[in-house]
PDB file of C-alpha atoms in Angstrom:
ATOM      1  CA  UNK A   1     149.773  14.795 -50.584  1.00  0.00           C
ATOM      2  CA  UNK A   2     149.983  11.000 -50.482  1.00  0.00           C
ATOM      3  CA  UNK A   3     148.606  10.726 -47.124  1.00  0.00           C
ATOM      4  CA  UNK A   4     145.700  12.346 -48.146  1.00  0.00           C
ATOM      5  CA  UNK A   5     145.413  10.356 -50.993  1.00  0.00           C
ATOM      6  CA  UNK A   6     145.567   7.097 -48.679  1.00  0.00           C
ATOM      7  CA  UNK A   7     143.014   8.387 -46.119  1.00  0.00           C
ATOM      8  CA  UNK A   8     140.242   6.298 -46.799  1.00  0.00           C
ATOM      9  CA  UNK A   9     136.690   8.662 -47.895  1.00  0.00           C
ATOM     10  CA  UNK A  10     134.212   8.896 -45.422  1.00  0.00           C
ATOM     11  CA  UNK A  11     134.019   9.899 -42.236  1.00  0.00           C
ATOM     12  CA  UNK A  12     136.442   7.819 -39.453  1.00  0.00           C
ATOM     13  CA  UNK A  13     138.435   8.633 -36.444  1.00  0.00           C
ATOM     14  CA  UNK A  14     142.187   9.529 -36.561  1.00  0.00           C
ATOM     15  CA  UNK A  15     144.657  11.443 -34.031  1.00  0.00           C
ATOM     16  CA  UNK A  16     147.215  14.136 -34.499  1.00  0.00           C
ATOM     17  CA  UNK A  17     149.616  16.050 -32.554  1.00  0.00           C
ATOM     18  CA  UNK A  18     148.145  13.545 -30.038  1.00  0.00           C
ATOM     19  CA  UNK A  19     144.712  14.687 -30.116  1.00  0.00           C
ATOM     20  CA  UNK A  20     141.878  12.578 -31.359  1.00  0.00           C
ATOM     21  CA  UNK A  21     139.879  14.114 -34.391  1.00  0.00           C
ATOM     22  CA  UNK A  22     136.695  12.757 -36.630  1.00  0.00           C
ATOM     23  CA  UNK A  23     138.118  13.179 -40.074  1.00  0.00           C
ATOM     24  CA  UNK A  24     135.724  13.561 -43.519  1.00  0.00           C
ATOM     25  CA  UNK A  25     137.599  13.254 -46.438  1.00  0.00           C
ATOM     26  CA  UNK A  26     135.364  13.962 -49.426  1.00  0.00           C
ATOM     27  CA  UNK A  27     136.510  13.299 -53.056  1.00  0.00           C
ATOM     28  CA  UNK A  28     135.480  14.948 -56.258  1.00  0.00           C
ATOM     29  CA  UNK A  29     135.973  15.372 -60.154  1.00  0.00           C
ATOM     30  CA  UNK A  30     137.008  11.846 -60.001  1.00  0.00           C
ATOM     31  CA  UNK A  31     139.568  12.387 -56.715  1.00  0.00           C
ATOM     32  CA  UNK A  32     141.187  15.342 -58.686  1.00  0.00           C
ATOM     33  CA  UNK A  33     139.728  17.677 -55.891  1.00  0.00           C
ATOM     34  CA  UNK A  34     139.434  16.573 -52.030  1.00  0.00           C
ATOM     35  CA  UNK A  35     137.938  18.122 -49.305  1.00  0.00           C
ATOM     36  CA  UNK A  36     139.101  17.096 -45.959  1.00  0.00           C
ATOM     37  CA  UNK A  37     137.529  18.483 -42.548  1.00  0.00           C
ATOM     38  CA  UNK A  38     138.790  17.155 -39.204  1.00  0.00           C
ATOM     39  CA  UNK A  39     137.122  18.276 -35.879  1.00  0.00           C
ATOM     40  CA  UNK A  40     138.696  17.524 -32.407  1.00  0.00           C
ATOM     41  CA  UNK A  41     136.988  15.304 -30.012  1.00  0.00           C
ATOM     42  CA  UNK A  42     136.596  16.701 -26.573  1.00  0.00           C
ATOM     43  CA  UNK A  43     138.349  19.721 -27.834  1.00  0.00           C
ATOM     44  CA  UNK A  44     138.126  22.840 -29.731  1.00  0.00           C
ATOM     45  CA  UNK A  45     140.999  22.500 -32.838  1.00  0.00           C
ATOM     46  CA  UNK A  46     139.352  22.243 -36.362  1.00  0.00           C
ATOM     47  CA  UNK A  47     140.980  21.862 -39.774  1.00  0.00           C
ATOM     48  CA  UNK A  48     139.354  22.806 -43.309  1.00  0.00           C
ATOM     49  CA  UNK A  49     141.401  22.013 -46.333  1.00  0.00           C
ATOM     50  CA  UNK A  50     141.118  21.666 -50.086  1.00  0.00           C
ATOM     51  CA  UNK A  51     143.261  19.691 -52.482  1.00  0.00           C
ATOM     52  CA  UNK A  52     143.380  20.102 -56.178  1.00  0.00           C
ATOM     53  CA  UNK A  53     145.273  17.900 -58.311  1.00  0.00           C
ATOM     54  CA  UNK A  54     146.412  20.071 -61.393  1.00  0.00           C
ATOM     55  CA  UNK A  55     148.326  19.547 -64.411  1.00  0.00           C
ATOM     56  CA  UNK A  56     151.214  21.751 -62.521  1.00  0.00           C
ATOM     57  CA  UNK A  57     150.577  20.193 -59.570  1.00  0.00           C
ATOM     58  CA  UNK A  58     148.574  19.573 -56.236  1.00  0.00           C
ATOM     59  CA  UNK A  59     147.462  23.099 -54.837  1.00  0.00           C
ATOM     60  CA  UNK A  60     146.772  22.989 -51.152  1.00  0.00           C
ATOM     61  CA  UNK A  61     143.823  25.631 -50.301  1.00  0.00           C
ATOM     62  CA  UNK A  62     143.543  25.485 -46.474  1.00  0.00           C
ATOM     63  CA  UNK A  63     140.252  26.932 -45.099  1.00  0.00           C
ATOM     64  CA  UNK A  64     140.952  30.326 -42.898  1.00  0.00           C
ATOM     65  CA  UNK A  65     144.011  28.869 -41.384  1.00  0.00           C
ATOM     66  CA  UNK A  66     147.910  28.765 -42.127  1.00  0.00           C
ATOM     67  CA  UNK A  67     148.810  26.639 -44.599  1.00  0.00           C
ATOM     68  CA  UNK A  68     151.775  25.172 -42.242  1.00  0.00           C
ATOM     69  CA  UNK A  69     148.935  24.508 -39.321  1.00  0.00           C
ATOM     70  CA  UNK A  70     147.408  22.041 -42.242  1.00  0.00           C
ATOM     71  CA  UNK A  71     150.879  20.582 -43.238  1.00  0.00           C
ATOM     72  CA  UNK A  72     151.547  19.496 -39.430  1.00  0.00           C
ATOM     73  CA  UNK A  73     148.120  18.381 -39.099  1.00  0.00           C
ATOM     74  CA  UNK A  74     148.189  16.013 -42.311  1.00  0.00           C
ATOM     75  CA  UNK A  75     152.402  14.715 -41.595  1.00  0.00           C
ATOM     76  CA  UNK A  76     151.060  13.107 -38.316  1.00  0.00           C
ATOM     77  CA  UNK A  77     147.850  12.062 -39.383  1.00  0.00           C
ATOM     78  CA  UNK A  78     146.983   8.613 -38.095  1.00  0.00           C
ATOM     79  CA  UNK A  79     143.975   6.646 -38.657  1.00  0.00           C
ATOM     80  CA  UNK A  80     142.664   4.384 -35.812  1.00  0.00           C
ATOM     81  CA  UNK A  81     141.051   1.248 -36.212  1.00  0.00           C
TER      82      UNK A  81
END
C-alpha cells in the first residue's frame, strides 16, 4: 500500500516485471480512495486497481484480474525519470 501511496498522481511512465507501462494514479475523497491504471507500452498487459483506505483497513479491489497479478505488479513498480 505504501508504494501506491508514494506514486506520484498523474499520469508518468514506470516499468514492472521489466516491461515499461504508462501509469495513472488518480486520488479521491481526499486520497482515501485511489484508482490506479497502468497500460503496457509496445505490449498488451493492463492493470485496473482500486484502493480504499478504511477505518479497518486498505481494501484492494483489482479490476477483472487476480488480486496476486496486482500485488506483483505494484511490489516491482518503478517510476522512471
Amino acid at each position: 500500500m505504501r508504494r501506491l501511496v508514494e506514486w506520484p498522481e498523474g499520469t508518468v511512465r514506470g516499468t514492472s516485471g521489466g516491461r515499461s507501462y504508462m501509469v495513472s494514479k488518480t486520488c479521491f475523497s481526499g486520497g482515501r480512495a485511489i484508482k490506479l491504471v497502468a497500460t503496457e507500452l509496445g505490449g498488451t498487459n493492463y492493470i485496473s486497481l482500486n484502493v480504499y483506505d478504511l477505518q479497518r483497513g486498505p481494501l484492494l479491489k483489482p479490476c477483472e484480474m487476480p488480486a496476486q497479478k496486482v500485488i506483483a505488479f505494484l511490489a516491482d513498480l518503478c517510476a522512471q525519470k
